[in-house]
Amino acid sequence: MTQAMDLARAVFLEPHGLDGDKLEQVLSRLVASDTTLADLYFQSARYEAWGLEEGIVKSGSYSIEQGVGVRTVCGEKTGFAYTDEISLPALMDSATAARAISRAGQSGSIRMAAQVPAASARYGIDDPLKSLSEQDKIELLHRIDARARAISPHVQQVMANLMAAHEIILVVDEQGHLRADVRPMVRTNVSVIVERNGQTESAMAGGGGRFDLDWFLNGDKALQFADEAVRKALINLDAQAAPAGSMTVVLGSGWPGVLLHEAIGHGLEGDFNRKGTSAFSGRIGEQVATKGITVVDDGTLEQRRGSLTMDDEGTPTNCTTLIEDGVLRGYMMDRQNAALMNTHSTGNGRRQSYAHLTMPRMTNTYMLAGPHDPQEIIASVDKGIYAVNFSGGQVDITSGKFVFSTSEAYLIENGKVTRPLKNATLIGNGPDVLTRVSMVGNDLALDDGIGVCGKDGQSVPVGVGQPTLRVDGLTVGGTATG
Amino acid sequence: MIELDNREALGAEFQTLAQDFLKAAKAKGATAAEIGIDKGTGLSVAVRMGEVDKLQYHRDQGASISVYFGHKKGFASSGDLSPKALTDALEAACNIARFTAEDEYNGLADPELMAREIPELDLYHPWDVDAARAITLAQETEQAARDHDARITNSEGAEVDSYAGLGVYANSNGFSGITSSTRHTVSCAVVGQEGSAMQRDYWYSSHCLPARLEPAAAIGHKAAERTLRRLNGRSLSPRTVPVLYVPELAKGLVGTLVSGISGGALYRKATFLLNSLGQPVFPDFVQLSERPHLPCTLGSRAYDAEGVATFDREIVEDGRIQGYFVGSYSARKLGMRTTASASGASNLILHDTGQDWQGMLDALGTGLMVTELIGSGINMITGDYSRGAAGFWVENGEVQYPVEEITIAGNLKDMFRDIRAIGNDVDLRGRIQSDSVLIGGMTVAGQQAG
């Protein structure tokens, strides 16, 4: 079996004549006597996407990107340059530019280190673009279209996309260690527009992860996304105005875990806490959630969209406990912030591409299961809302205020789920929202693999999850007052 | 100086690459083809707490190509501009076109619509700044913010960015054009604290001409003022009140209008503004113009992403929608003519109704001034709108106290019809030149305090 390292060497080093001596030359140029850390990040990425609309596959695209990011860090300072040309002169130029951050002299020559053992692989290295023939990809999109239209005569439009990506990564650190990772990713999205009696609504469903495209064929998973999109859109046709004001909110399991991502996840990223700009800064050891609540960030889950065998600095990913039994335990770290805070990287150093700088980012963030049956949680609420799907969220790290917007929600009256509600934004305060959680379900689920997280202009794939939760006193931004 | 070396030679080289590609596409049997090639170079420095935080050199390039075999289309892109990489991209695009469906609306824009005379838009003004000077400027900006008030206790830093780019677009209808532009930005974000609660806010200035950037100290002071005014915010109990959008947020309302009357949303019937052409979507005093040829303005362009000549036009006249934003594909789908909008809207100008800022506050009377919106709670099909907000409670035209952790909600159809006034306090940054906008009534929700 070909290993990630063999593939990375064959793509980045051998064809460009970059042997150990040449990498040593680049590192020796890059590293100064006051360097905290430095790295070369080689990346090659290929993407393919097919799009169906109005019953035909109208669009297809293919793209290829390749380059090297060159970084040096001295304490809080970072110098960075990149090149899309993989050659010794281009790397030396980038190293000179990045090194300008340091006024210190050369550190002398760097020797390449012995090969380090590879981290345990969390996914296969096969190219998902080749996992189905073009005809089969197109056939799959047509089957999604036919399925969605067969469910309901109200379906007016079906838009379905099929995407596959294959990335090869090689990280060379300041001590001359080489670490490689090969990352597959696939995804399907289905959007539908329904119309009934002149009223129009839409909904979307989808999923994916780090595996081959035939995953969508197993048990007709792609068709289930079509079912789900149509189901949600038809429910939205019956939706009535959501209430406005503070009330009890029951959040469904799985994707509503976007709550954790926004309310606490970003606020626990190492960079904000090192700088003291997060609402969670300096609060390790404090009670920030109801007793019994445990939240982790876990990049090690097999084949998940947010998982990584190693992060973009070559550190193997971990399952990091963020909150344990309601107490804030730890932050998510990359190498630079860990060094500045005298701790170690948690394997959360991620970047969008070779042309972007590494930052602490989440992987798969979720809350562990609790004792309650989900039905028992709903039955406990006299008046409130039951929110089971969301379109996304955002947070102000410093004030701690966060939002997430429903895409499928219902009114709860006298312990029963009654009418569907129009989309509404929920707003809360990150540091105290988890202290308002009064019941935790026994039904932990992770999302289907659709999450994209944006930070500082960089997008990375992530996962979220949680059991059903009862939150007392969250502001619901509907239009129905009184 | 951040500039493209030998810009003219580079443009000529890209034009040759483009023509070679078009020939190769024809040789492959493509009935039509188009290509965009871009290259840019930039410097970005960030300073935090007086010290250098990041120094980044940017160098971006890429090509995007489309090939047509009759009405079948294939698309590919490459970050590598070598002849071998472009040949591979052509191969990939041709392969995709073998599998995509016949779509009678596919194709290049009509040849007679191509830009013939390219107006000089004066968009390329490299900044004579090196890393050392950029660092000094960022330090001055941040220092002004940190010295502004003792309650400014922390900083996310100040950044100075300079970028110069060049692009060539050519298609097999004989069009070939070169554009080059620069963009320079100075920004600052600081944290204020009173008691244990912290707030962060920012300000930035951005222009293609370095001399038109706001002075460093002014940017720092403004970032500090914006942060301090948010301290000690309260929530509000649910209520329906008039809402005043500050200029930088009113841009978002204009952006939502653009999305709602864009070709893709219209032909998919995925917009609350379906069939709105000629309809009174706004009160009769609302006027919105598109002006693509303003010299030295970030959103200016002589032609769109299909080579179609741009032109001045009115989008909203006396409250009625007078034009959509369509490229040639959606234009054909809708039985219309392209509005040279294949790259989206160019410069948009929302005309004011005469009030200055105090006049707008007086018109608001008692209600909510919104200064920040978070989240994406807009349903483009129904127009339902629900977002997280922060701002100020205003009574009788006077600002009372900051508010936070609230939502504002309504329906965009009602909100557009319910615009009461548009201020003359225009925010010139970016491609939408918007003034503050007052909406008659929206639902505000929050905790039961305040």
PDB file of N, CA and C in Angstrom, chain A residues 259-299:
ATOM      1  N   LEU A 259     -24.589  25.401  17.951  1.00  0.00           N
ATOM      2  CA  LEU A 259     -24.614  26.172  19.210  1.00  0.00           C
ATOM      3  C   LEU A 259     -23.248  26.146  19.891  1.00  0.00           C
ATOM      4  N   LEU A 260     -22.688  24.926  20.028  1.00  0.00           N
ATOM      5  CA  LEU A 260     -21.417  24.778  20.758  1.00  0.00           C
ATOM      6  C   LEU A 260     -20.280  25.442  19.992  1.00  0.00           C
ATOM      7  N   HIS A 261     -20.323  25.290  18.666  1.00  0.00           N
ATOM      8  CA  HIS A 261     -19.289  25.868  17.804  1.00  0.00           C
ATOM      9  C   HIS A 261     -19.229  27.384  17.990  1.00  0.00           C
ATOM     10  N   GLU A 262     -20.408  28.023  17.966  1.00  0.00           N
ATOM     11  CA  GLU A 262     -20.441  29.491  18.071  1.00  0.00           C
ATOM     12  C   GLU A 262     -20.332  29.975  19.511  1.00  0.00           C
ATOM     13  N   ALA A 263     -21.119  29.368  20.408  1.00  0.00           N
ATOM     14  CA  ALA A 263     -21.227  29.913  21.769  1.00  0.00           C
ATOM     15  C   ALA A 263     -19.941  29.738  22.561  1.00  0.00           C
ATOM     16  N   ILE A 264     -19.284  28.597  22.396  1.00  0.00           N
ATOM     17  CA  ILE A 264     -18.084  28.384  23.204  1.00  0.00           C
ATOM     18  C   ILE A 264     -16.839  28.028  22.385  1.00  0.00           C
ATOM     19  N   GLY A 265     -17.037  27.337  21.244  1.00  0.00           N
ATOM     20  CA  GLY A 265     -15.889  26.833  20.485  1.00  0.00           C
ATOM     21  C   GLY A 265     -14.916  27.937  20.093  1.00  0.00           C
ATOM     22  N   HIS A 266     -15.398  28.936  19.353  1.00  0.00           N
ATOM     23  CA  HIS A 266     -14.496  30.012  18.908  1.00  0.00           C
ATOM     24  C   HIS A 266     -13.839  30.716  20.096  1.00  0.00           C
ATOM     25  N   GLY A 267     -14.620  30.939  21.147  1.00  0.00           N
ATOM     26  CA  GLY A 267     -14.094  31.639  22.318  1.00  0.00           C
ATOM     27  C   GLY A 267     -12.991  30.862  23.028  1.00  0.00           C
ATOM     28  N   LEU A 268     -12.853  29.550  22.719  1.00  0.00           N
ATOM     29  CA  LEU A 268     -11.822  28.726  23.357  1.00  0.00           C
ATOM     30  C   LEU A 268     -10.640  28.461  22.425  1.00  0.00           C
ATOM     31  N   GLU A 269     -10.572  29.153  21.300  1.00  0.00           N
ATOM     32  CA  GLU A 269      -9.418  29.018  20.413  1.00  0.00           C
ATOM     33  C   GLU A 269      -8.233  29.770  21.027  1.00  0.00           C
ATOM     34  N   GLY A 270      -7.059  29.164  20.947  1.00  0.00           N
ATOM     35  CA  GLY A 270      -5.889  29.652  21.673  1.00  0.00           C
ATOM     36  C   GLY A 270      -5.472  31.080  21.377  1.00  0.00           C
ATOM     37  N   ASP A 271      -5.603  31.511  20.109  1.00  0.00           N
ATOM     38  CA  ASP A 271      -5.117  32.857  19.762  1.00  0.00           C
ATOM     39  C   ASP A 271      -5.846  33.953  20.536  1.00  0.00           C
ATOM     40  N   PHE A 272      -7.185  33.859  20.610  1.00  0.00           N
ATOM     41  CA  PHE A 272      -7.952  34.893  21.319  1.00  0.00           C
ATOM     42  C   PHE A 272      -7.619  34.887  22.805  1.00  0.00           C
ATOM     43  N   ASN A 273      -7.345  33.692  23.337  1.00  0.00           N
ATOM     44  CA  ASN A 273      -7.076  33.589  24.768  1.00  0.00           C
ATOM     45  C   ASN A 273      -5.660  34.014  25.118  1.00  0.00           C
ATOM     46  N   ARG A 274      -4.720  33.754  24.221  1.00  0.00           N
ATOM     47  CA  ARG A 274      -3.359  34.247  24.429  1.00  0.00           C
ATOM     48  C   ARG A 274      -3.373  35.776  24.428  1.00  0.00           C
ATOM     49  N   LYS A 275      -4.167  36.358  23.543  1.00  0.00           N
ATOM     50  CA  LYS A 275      -4.230  37.823  23.459  1.00  0.00           C
ATOM     51  C   LYS A 275      -5.159  38.425  24.514  1.00  0.00           C
ATOM     52  N   GLY A 276      -5.946  37.592  25.179  1.00  0.00           N
ATOM     53  CA  GLY A 276      -6.867  38.102  26.201  1.00  0.00           C
ATOM     54  C   GLY A 276      -8.069  38.819  25.614  1.00  0.00           C
ATOM     55  N   THR A 277      -8.451  38.493  24.363  1.00  0.00           N
ATOM     56  CA  THR A 277      -9.578  39.203  23.732  1.00  0.00           C
ATOM     57  C   THR A 277     -10.855  38.373  23.718  1.00  0.00           C
ATOM     58  N   SER A 278     -10.831  37.166  24.308  1.00  0.00           N
ATOM     59  CA  SER A 278     -12.031  36.330  24.315  1.00  0.00           C
ATOM     60  C   SER A 278     -12.801  36.504  25.613  1.00  0.00           C
ATOM     61  N   ALA A 279     -14.125  36.381  25.512  1.00  0.00           N
ATOM     62  CA  ALA A 279     -14.961  36.434  26.714  1.00  0.00           C
ATOM     63  C   ALA A 279     -14.618  35.291  27.662  1.00  0.00           C
ATOM     64  N   PHE A 280     -13.876  34.267  27.183  1.00  0.00           N
ATOM     65  CA  PHE A 280     -13.469  33.138  28.021  1.00  0.00           C
ATOM     66  C   PHE A 280     -12.030  33.282  28.548  1.00  0.00           C
ATOM     67  N   SER A 281     -11.343  34.374  28.208  1.00  0.00           N
ATOM     68  CA  SER A 281      -9.939  34.526  28.598  1.00  0.00           C
ATOM     69  C   SER A 281      -9.761  34.427  30.107  1.00  0.00           C
ATOM     70  N   GLY A 282      -8.775  33.636  30.533  1.00  0.00           N
ATOM     71  CA  GLY A 282      -8.436  33.543  31.951  1.00  0.00           C
ATOM     72  C   GLY A 282      -9.491  32.843  32.789  1.00  0.00           C
ATOM     73  N   ARG A 283     -10.354  32.034  32.171  1.00  0.00           N
ATOM     74  CA  ARG A 283     -11.442  31.430  32.942  1.00  0.00           C
ATOM     75  C   ARG A 283     -11.305  29.917  33.107  1.00  0.00           C
ATOM     76  N   ILE A 284     -10.109  29.368  32.805  1.00  0.00           N
ATOM     77  CA  ILE A 284      -9.894  27.927  33.006  1.00  0.00           C
ATOM     78  C   ILE A 284     -10.165  27.589  34.466  1.00  0.00           C
ATOM     79  N   GLY A 285     -10.902  26.479  34.694  1.00  0.00           N
ATOM     80  CA  GLY A 285     -11.211  26.074  36.061  1.00  0.00           C
ATOM     81  C   GLY A 285     -12.540  26.622  36.553  1.00  0.00           C
ATOM     82  N   GLU A 286     -13.133  27.589  35.804  1.00  0.00           N
ATOM     83  CA  GLU A 286     -14.411  28.154  36.242  1.00  0.00           C
ATOM     84  C   GLU A 286     -15.574  27.305  35.737  1.00  0.00           C
ATOM     85  N   GLN A 287     -16.685  27.376  36.461  1.00  0.00           N
ATOM     86  CA  GLN A 287     -17.904  26.692  36.049  1.00  0.00           C
ATOM     87  C   GLN A 287     -18.556  27.534  34.941  1.00  0.00           C
ATOM     88  N   VAL A 288     -18.574  27.012  33.712  1.00  0.00           N
ATOM     89  CA  VAL A 288     -19.181  27.766  32.606  1.00  0.00           C
ATOM     90  C   VAL A 288     -20.382  27.015  32.026  1.00  0.00           C
ATOM     91  N   ALA A 289     -20.702  25.851  32.600  1.00  0.00           N
ATOM     92  CA  ALA A 289     -21.842  25.076  32.119  1.00  0.00           C
ATOM     93  C   ALA A 289     -22.442  24.318  33.294  1.00  0.00           C
ATOM     94  N   THR A 290     -23.668  23.887  33.128  1.00  0.00           N
ATOM     95  CA  THR A 290     -24.337  23.088  34.146  1.00  0.00           C
ATOM     96  C   THR A 290     -23.510  21.834  34.436  1.00  0.00           C
ATOM     97  N   LYS A 291     -23.480  21.413  35.695  1.00  0.00           N
ATOM     98  CA  LYS A 291     -22.765  20.178  36.060  1.00  0.00           C
ATOM     99  C   LYS A 291     -23.280  19.026  35.208  1.00  0.00           C
ATOM    100  N   GLY A 292     -22.371  18.164  34.816  1.00  0.00           N
ATOM    101  CA  GLY A 292     -22.771  17.023  33.990  1.00  0.00           C
ATOM    102  C   GLY A 292     -22.480  17.246  32.518  1.00  0.00           C
ATOM    103  N   ILE A 293     -22.223  18.518  32.135  1.00  0.00           N
ATOM    104  CA  ILE A 293     -21.976  18.803  30.717  1.00  0.00           C
ATOM    105  C   ILE A 293     -20.494  18.662  30.377  1.00  0.00           C
ATOM    106  N   THR A 294     -20.206  17.880  29.359  1.00  0.00           N
ATOM    107  CA  THR A 294     -18.833  17.725  28.878  1.00  0.00           C
ATOM    108  C   THR A 294     -18.812  17.985  27.367  1.00  0.00           C
ATOM    109  N   VAL A 295     -17.872  18.853  26.948  1.00  0.00           N
ATOM    110  CA  VAL A 295     -17.756  19.214  25.537  1.00  0.00           C
ATOM    111  C   VAL A 295     -16.320  18.947  25.089  1.00  0.00           C
ATOM    112  N   VAL A 296     -16.170  18.317  23.936  1.00  0.00           N
ATOM    113  CA  VAL A 296     -14.831  18.007  23.426  1.00  0.00           C
ATOM    114  C   VAL A 296     -14.680  18.512  21.990  1.00  0.00           C
ATOM    115  N   ASP A 297     -13.427  18.666  21.571  1.00  0.00           N
ATOM    116  CA  ASP A 297     -13.117  18.892  20.155  1.00  0.00           C
ATOM    117  C   ASP A 297     -12.281  17.688  19.739  1.00  0.00           C
ATOM    118  N   ASP A 298     -12.781  16.919  18.777  1.00  0.00           N
ATOM    119  CA  ASP A 298     -12.171  15.628  18.466  1.00  0.00           C
ATOM    120  C   ASP A 298     -11.873  15.503  16.971  1.00  0.00           C
ATOM    121  N   GLY A 299     -10.600  15.650  16.645  1.00  0.00           N
ATOM    122  CA  GLY A 299     -10.190  15.542  15.240  1.00  0.00           C
ATOM    123  C   GLY A 299      -9.880  14.120  14.815  1.00  0.00           C
TER     124      GLY A 299
END
